[in-house]
Amino acid sequence: MEAPHSSPAAETVSEPAGATDPDAVGAVPEAVTLTLTVTSPEQMRDLGRRLARVLAPGDLVMLTGELGAGKTTLTRGLGEGLGVRGAVTSPTFVIARVHPSLVQGPALVHVDAYRLGGGLDEMEDLDLDVSLPESVVVVEWGDGKVEELADDRLRVLIDRATGDTDDERREVTLVGIGARWAGLREELA
């Protein structure tokens, strides 16, 4: 399979609403947005492998998307790219899995916050704040629950066609929040 396209038709770059106007309601300070089109599960995994090259210990990655959008597939690619031990599967029933590095890199902590209703208070039992400095923490369904863990974080929003469809096309929007992600466009080029 071919890698995700980087042609202008398949990749667009834009700033989120309010990102350049600090007085705008809902402004995100220091945000960089990159939107990619992915057309197959293999391309989603490849995007995960590409993202893994730019991740470092202490990075928080928040994944958002409908059921079946490709969040776990992307995380499998992250695990492959980070060289971690164990099969990366959805942690829905165990809430969190730790995948230690096999290559002296950061561990991958994979969390599924879908069944957790509260914010960071409910997440505290997972000790993510303890794991974060030496790991890459990926949280599926983390919006509104884990933002307080890190000022700098990467939000990954995956949009897919809904309803009865076999369409594998996904629009993946990466929103790098904070100074850590200022070079996101160049790093993924």
Tab-separated table of C-alpha atoms in Angstrom:
chain	number	residue	atom	x	y	z
A	1	MET	CA	0.000	0.000	0.000
A	2	GLU	CA	1.138	3.503	-0.617
A	3	ALA	CA	1.753	6.019	2.143
A	4	PRO	CA	-0.672	8.870	2.799
A	5	HIS	CA	-0.423	11.400	0.028
A	6	SER	CA	1.260	14.692	0.663
A	7	SER	CA	-0.053	16.403	-2.432
A	8	PRO	CA	-1.961	19.655	-1.968
A	9	ALA	CA	-5.201	17.851	-2.801
A	10	ALA	CA	-4.700	15.313	-0.037
A	11	GLU	CA	-3.133	17.537	2.592
A	12	THR	CA	-4.228	20.962	3.665
A	13	VAL	CA	-2.755	23.156	6.324
A	14	SER	CA	-4.733	25.742	8.209
A	15	GLU	CA	-4.873	27.463	11.561
A	16	PRO	CA	-7.824	26.661	13.829
A	17	ALA	CA	-10.430	29.348	14.318
A	18	GLY	CA	-9.034	31.938	16.672
A	19	ALA	CA	-5.497	30.545	16.676
A	20	THR	CA	-3.982	33.733	15.372
A	21	ASP	CA	-6.348	36.084	17.243
A	22	PRO	CA	-5.712	35.762	20.986
A	23	ASP	CA	-8.899	37.731	21.752
A	24	ALA	CA	-11.132	35.331	19.820
A	25	VAL	CA	-13.539	33.214	21.824
A	26	GLY	CA	-12.211	29.667	22.119
A	27	ALA	CA	-8.782	30.691	20.877
A	28	VAL	CA	-6.115	28.030	21.129
A	29	PRO	CA	-2.748	29.620	21.908
A	30	GLU	CA	0.187	28.434	19.845
A	31	ALA	CA	-1.862	25.885	17.868
A	32	VAL	CA	-0.746	24.343	14.589
A	33	THR	CA	-3.265	22.411	12.510
A	34	LEU	CA	-2.546	19.902	9.763
A	35	THR	CA	-5.261	17.959	7.908
A	36	LEU	CA	-4.506	14.759	5.999
A	37	THR	CA	-6.641	12.412	3.931
A	38	VAL	CA	-6.224	8.702	4.650
A	39	THR	CA	-7.951	6.159	2.395
A	40	SER	CA	-7.171	2.782	3.982
A	41	PRO	CA	-6.376	1.143	7.322
A	42	GLU	CA	-2.777	0.604	6.136
A	43	GLN	CA	-2.412	4.316	5.452
A	44	MET	CA	-3.761	5.016	8.953
A	45	ARG	CA	-1.110	2.699	10.432
A	46	ASP	CA	1.535	4.351	8.284
A	47	LEU	CA	0.438	7.752	9.589
A	48	GLY	CA	0.902	6.344	13.108
A	49	ARG	CA	4.427	5.211	12.212
A	50	ARG	CA	5.194	8.683	10.795
A	51	LEU	CA	3.848	10.351	13.936
A	52	ALA	CA	5.946	8.041	16.119
A	53	ARG	CA	9.094	9.549	14.574
A	54	VAL	CA	8.236	12.943	16.082
A	55	LEU	CA	6.957	11.759	19.466
A	56	ALA	CA	9.078	12.002	22.599
A	57	PRO	CA	8.759	11.071	26.273
A	58	GLY	CA	6.223	13.377	27.899
A	59	ASP	CA	4.001	13.720	24.836
A	60	LEU	CA	0.237	13.512	25.311
A	61	VAL	CA	-1.769	12.473	22.251
A	62	MET	CA	-5.563	12.709	22.390
A	63	LEU	CA	-7.551	10.744	19.794
A	64	THR	CA	-11.118	11.650	18.892
A	65	GLY	CA	-13.397	9.989	16.358
A	66	GLU	CA	-16.511	7.879	15.946
A	67	LEU	CA	-16.472	4.182	16.759
A	68	GLY	CA	-14.567	2.479	13.963
A	69	ALA	CA	-12.908	5.686	12.782
A	70	GLY	CA	-9.383	4.276	13.137
A	71	LYS	CA	-8.134	5.440	16.548
A	72	THR	CA	-6.762	2.035	17.533
A	73	THR	CA	-5.383	1.446	14.028
A	74	LEU	CA	-3.469	4.726	14.285
A	75	THR	CA	-2.219	3.684	17.738
A	76	ARG	CA	-1.006	0.336	16.318
A	77	GLY	CA	1.125	2.326	13.893
A	78	LEU	CA	2.414	4.467	16.777
A	79	GLY	CA	3.378	1.293	18.643
A	80	GLU	CA	5.181	-0.091	15.602
A	81	GLY	CA	7.000	3.190	15.058
A	82	LEU	CA	7.990	3.452	18.722
A	83	GLY	CA	9.155	-0.177	18.769
A	84	VAL	CA	7.091	-1.264	21.751
A	85	ARG	CA	6.333	-4.735	23.075
A	86	GLY	CA	2.951	-6.364	22.750
A	87	ALA	CA	0.096	-6.174	20.321
A	88	VAL	CA	-1.634	-2.817	20.451
A	89	THR	CA	-5.338	-3.513	20.835
A	90	SER	CA	-8.231	-1.441	22.078
A	91	PRO	CA	-7.994	-1.051	25.867
A	92	THR	CA	-11.757	-0.506	26.213
A	93	PHE	CA	-12.273	-3.126	28.916
A	94	VAL	CA	-9.004	-2.688	30.802
A	95	ILE	CA	-9.012	1.135	30.406
A	96	ALA	CA	-5.196	1.364	30.006
A	97	ARG	CA	-2.318	-0.742	28.689
A	98	VAL	CA	1.396	-0.069	29.001
A	99	HIS	CA	3.620	-1.213	26.144
A	100	PRO	CA	7.311	-1.055	27.175
A	101	SER	CA	9.893	-0.089	24.586
A	102	LEU	CA	12.024	-2.774	22.969
A	103	VAL	CA	14.439	-0.184	21.543
A	104	GLN	CA	15.348	1.973	24.557
A	105	GLY	CA	12.684	4.535	23.649
A	106	PRO	CA	9.633	5.699	25.550
A	107	ALA	CA	6.904	3.283	26.605
A	108	LEU	CA	3.485	3.669	25.011
A	109	VAL	CA	0.638	4.095	27.490
A	110	HIS	CA	-2.617	3.475	25.589
A	111	VAL	CA	-5.782	4.605	27.378
A	112	ASP	CA	-9.435	4.320	26.397
A	113	ALA	CA	-11.435	6.907	28.341
A	114	TYR	CA	-14.752	6.052	26.650
A	115	ARG	CA	-16.313	4.511	29.779
A	116	LEU	CA	-14.935	7.163	32.098
A	117	GLY	CA	-17.486	9.888	32.645
A	118	GLY	CA	-15.589	12.419	34.740
A	119	GLY	CA	-12.640	14.624	34.016
A	120	LEU	CA	-9.112	14.371	35.302
A	121	ASP	CA	-10.290	13.389	38.808
A	122	GLU	CA	-11.576	10.063	37.492
A	123	MET	CA	-8.374	9.577	35.487
A	124	GLU	CA	-6.133	10.068	38.542
A	125	ASP	CA	-6.425	6.402	39.523
A	126	LEU	CA	-4.548	5.565	36.324
A	127	ASP	CA	-1.532	7.646	37.461
A	128	LEU	CA	-1.098	9.096	33.989
A	129	ASP	CA	0.636	12.120	35.467
A	130	VAL	CA	3.307	9.753	36.833
A	131	SER	CA	3.685	7.884	33.511
A	132	LEU	CA	3.686	10.945	31.274
A	133	PRO	CA	7.247	12.265	31.800
A	134	GLU	CA	8.920	9.061	30.556
A	135	SER	CA	6.202	7.742	28.214
A	136	VAL	CA	4.115	8.667	25.222
A	137	VAL	CA	0.526	8.685	26.501
A	138	VAL	CA	-2.228	8.137	23.928
A	139	VAL	CA	-5.790	8.649	25.155
A	140	GLU	CA	-8.755	7.645	23.020
A	141	TRP	CA	-11.902	9.646	23.862
A	142	GLY	CA	-9.798	11.990	26.024
A	143	ASP	CA	-11.371	15.334	25.091
A	144	GLY	CA	-12.624	17.084	28.205
A	145	LYS	CA	-10.880	14.556	30.444
A	146	VAL	CA	-7.091	14.801	30.198
A	147	GLU	CA	-6.176	18.257	28.886
A	148	GLU	CA	-4.901	19.240	32.340
A	149	LEU	CA	-2.146	16.617	32.115
A	150	ALA	CA	-0.069	18.711	29.712
A	151	ASP	CA	-0.037	22.268	28.424
A	152	ASP	CA	1.463	20.968	25.173
A	153	ARG	CA	-0.515	18.166	23.563
A	154	LEU	CA	-1.442	16.734	20.186
A	155	ARG	CA	-5.135	16.338	19.384
A	156	VAL	CA	-5.932	13.938	16.565
A	157	LEU	CA	-9.464	14.187	15.202
A	158	ILE	CA	-10.528	11.436	12.800
A	159	ASP	CA	-13.636	12.038	10.682
A	160	ARG	CA	-15.206	9.319	8.589
A	161	ALA	CA	-18.384	8.857	6.610
A	162	THR	CA	-21.150	7.642	8.905
A	163	GLY	CA	-24.029	5.317	8.217
A	164	ASP	CA	-24.043	2.150	6.130
A	165	THR	CA	-20.921	2.702	4.048
A	166	ASP	CA	-17.780	0.842	3.035
A	167	ASP	CA	-15.933	4.124	2.516
A	168	GLU	CA	-12.445	3.841	4.077
A	169	ARG	CA	-11.663	7.539	3.541
A	170	ARG	CA	-10.776	9.483	6.699
A	171	GLU	CA	-9.949	13.124	7.254
A	172	VAL	CA	-7.346	13.244	10.022
A	173	THR	CA	-6.811	16.633	11.636
A	174	LEU	CA	-3.754	17.038	13.836
A	175	VAL	CA	-3.908	19.987	16.219
A	176	GLY	CA	-0.624	20.619	17.962
A	177	ILE	CA	-1.266	22.752	21.029
A	178	GLY	CA	1.648	24.532	22.651
A	179	ALA	CA	5.208	25.413	21.713
A	180	ARG	CA	6.221	21.715	21.582
A	181	TRP	CA	4.244	21.318	18.337
A	182	ALA	CA	5.329	24.520	16.539
A	183	GLY	CA	7.276	22.489	13.932
A	184	LEU	CA	4.599	19.816	13.386
A	185	ARG	CA	4.201	20.554	9.659
A	186	GLU	CA	7.914	20.330	8.970
A	187	GLU	CA	8.404	17.245	11.161
A	188	LEU	CA	5.767	15.284	9.252
A	189	ALA	CA	6.865	16.468	5.797
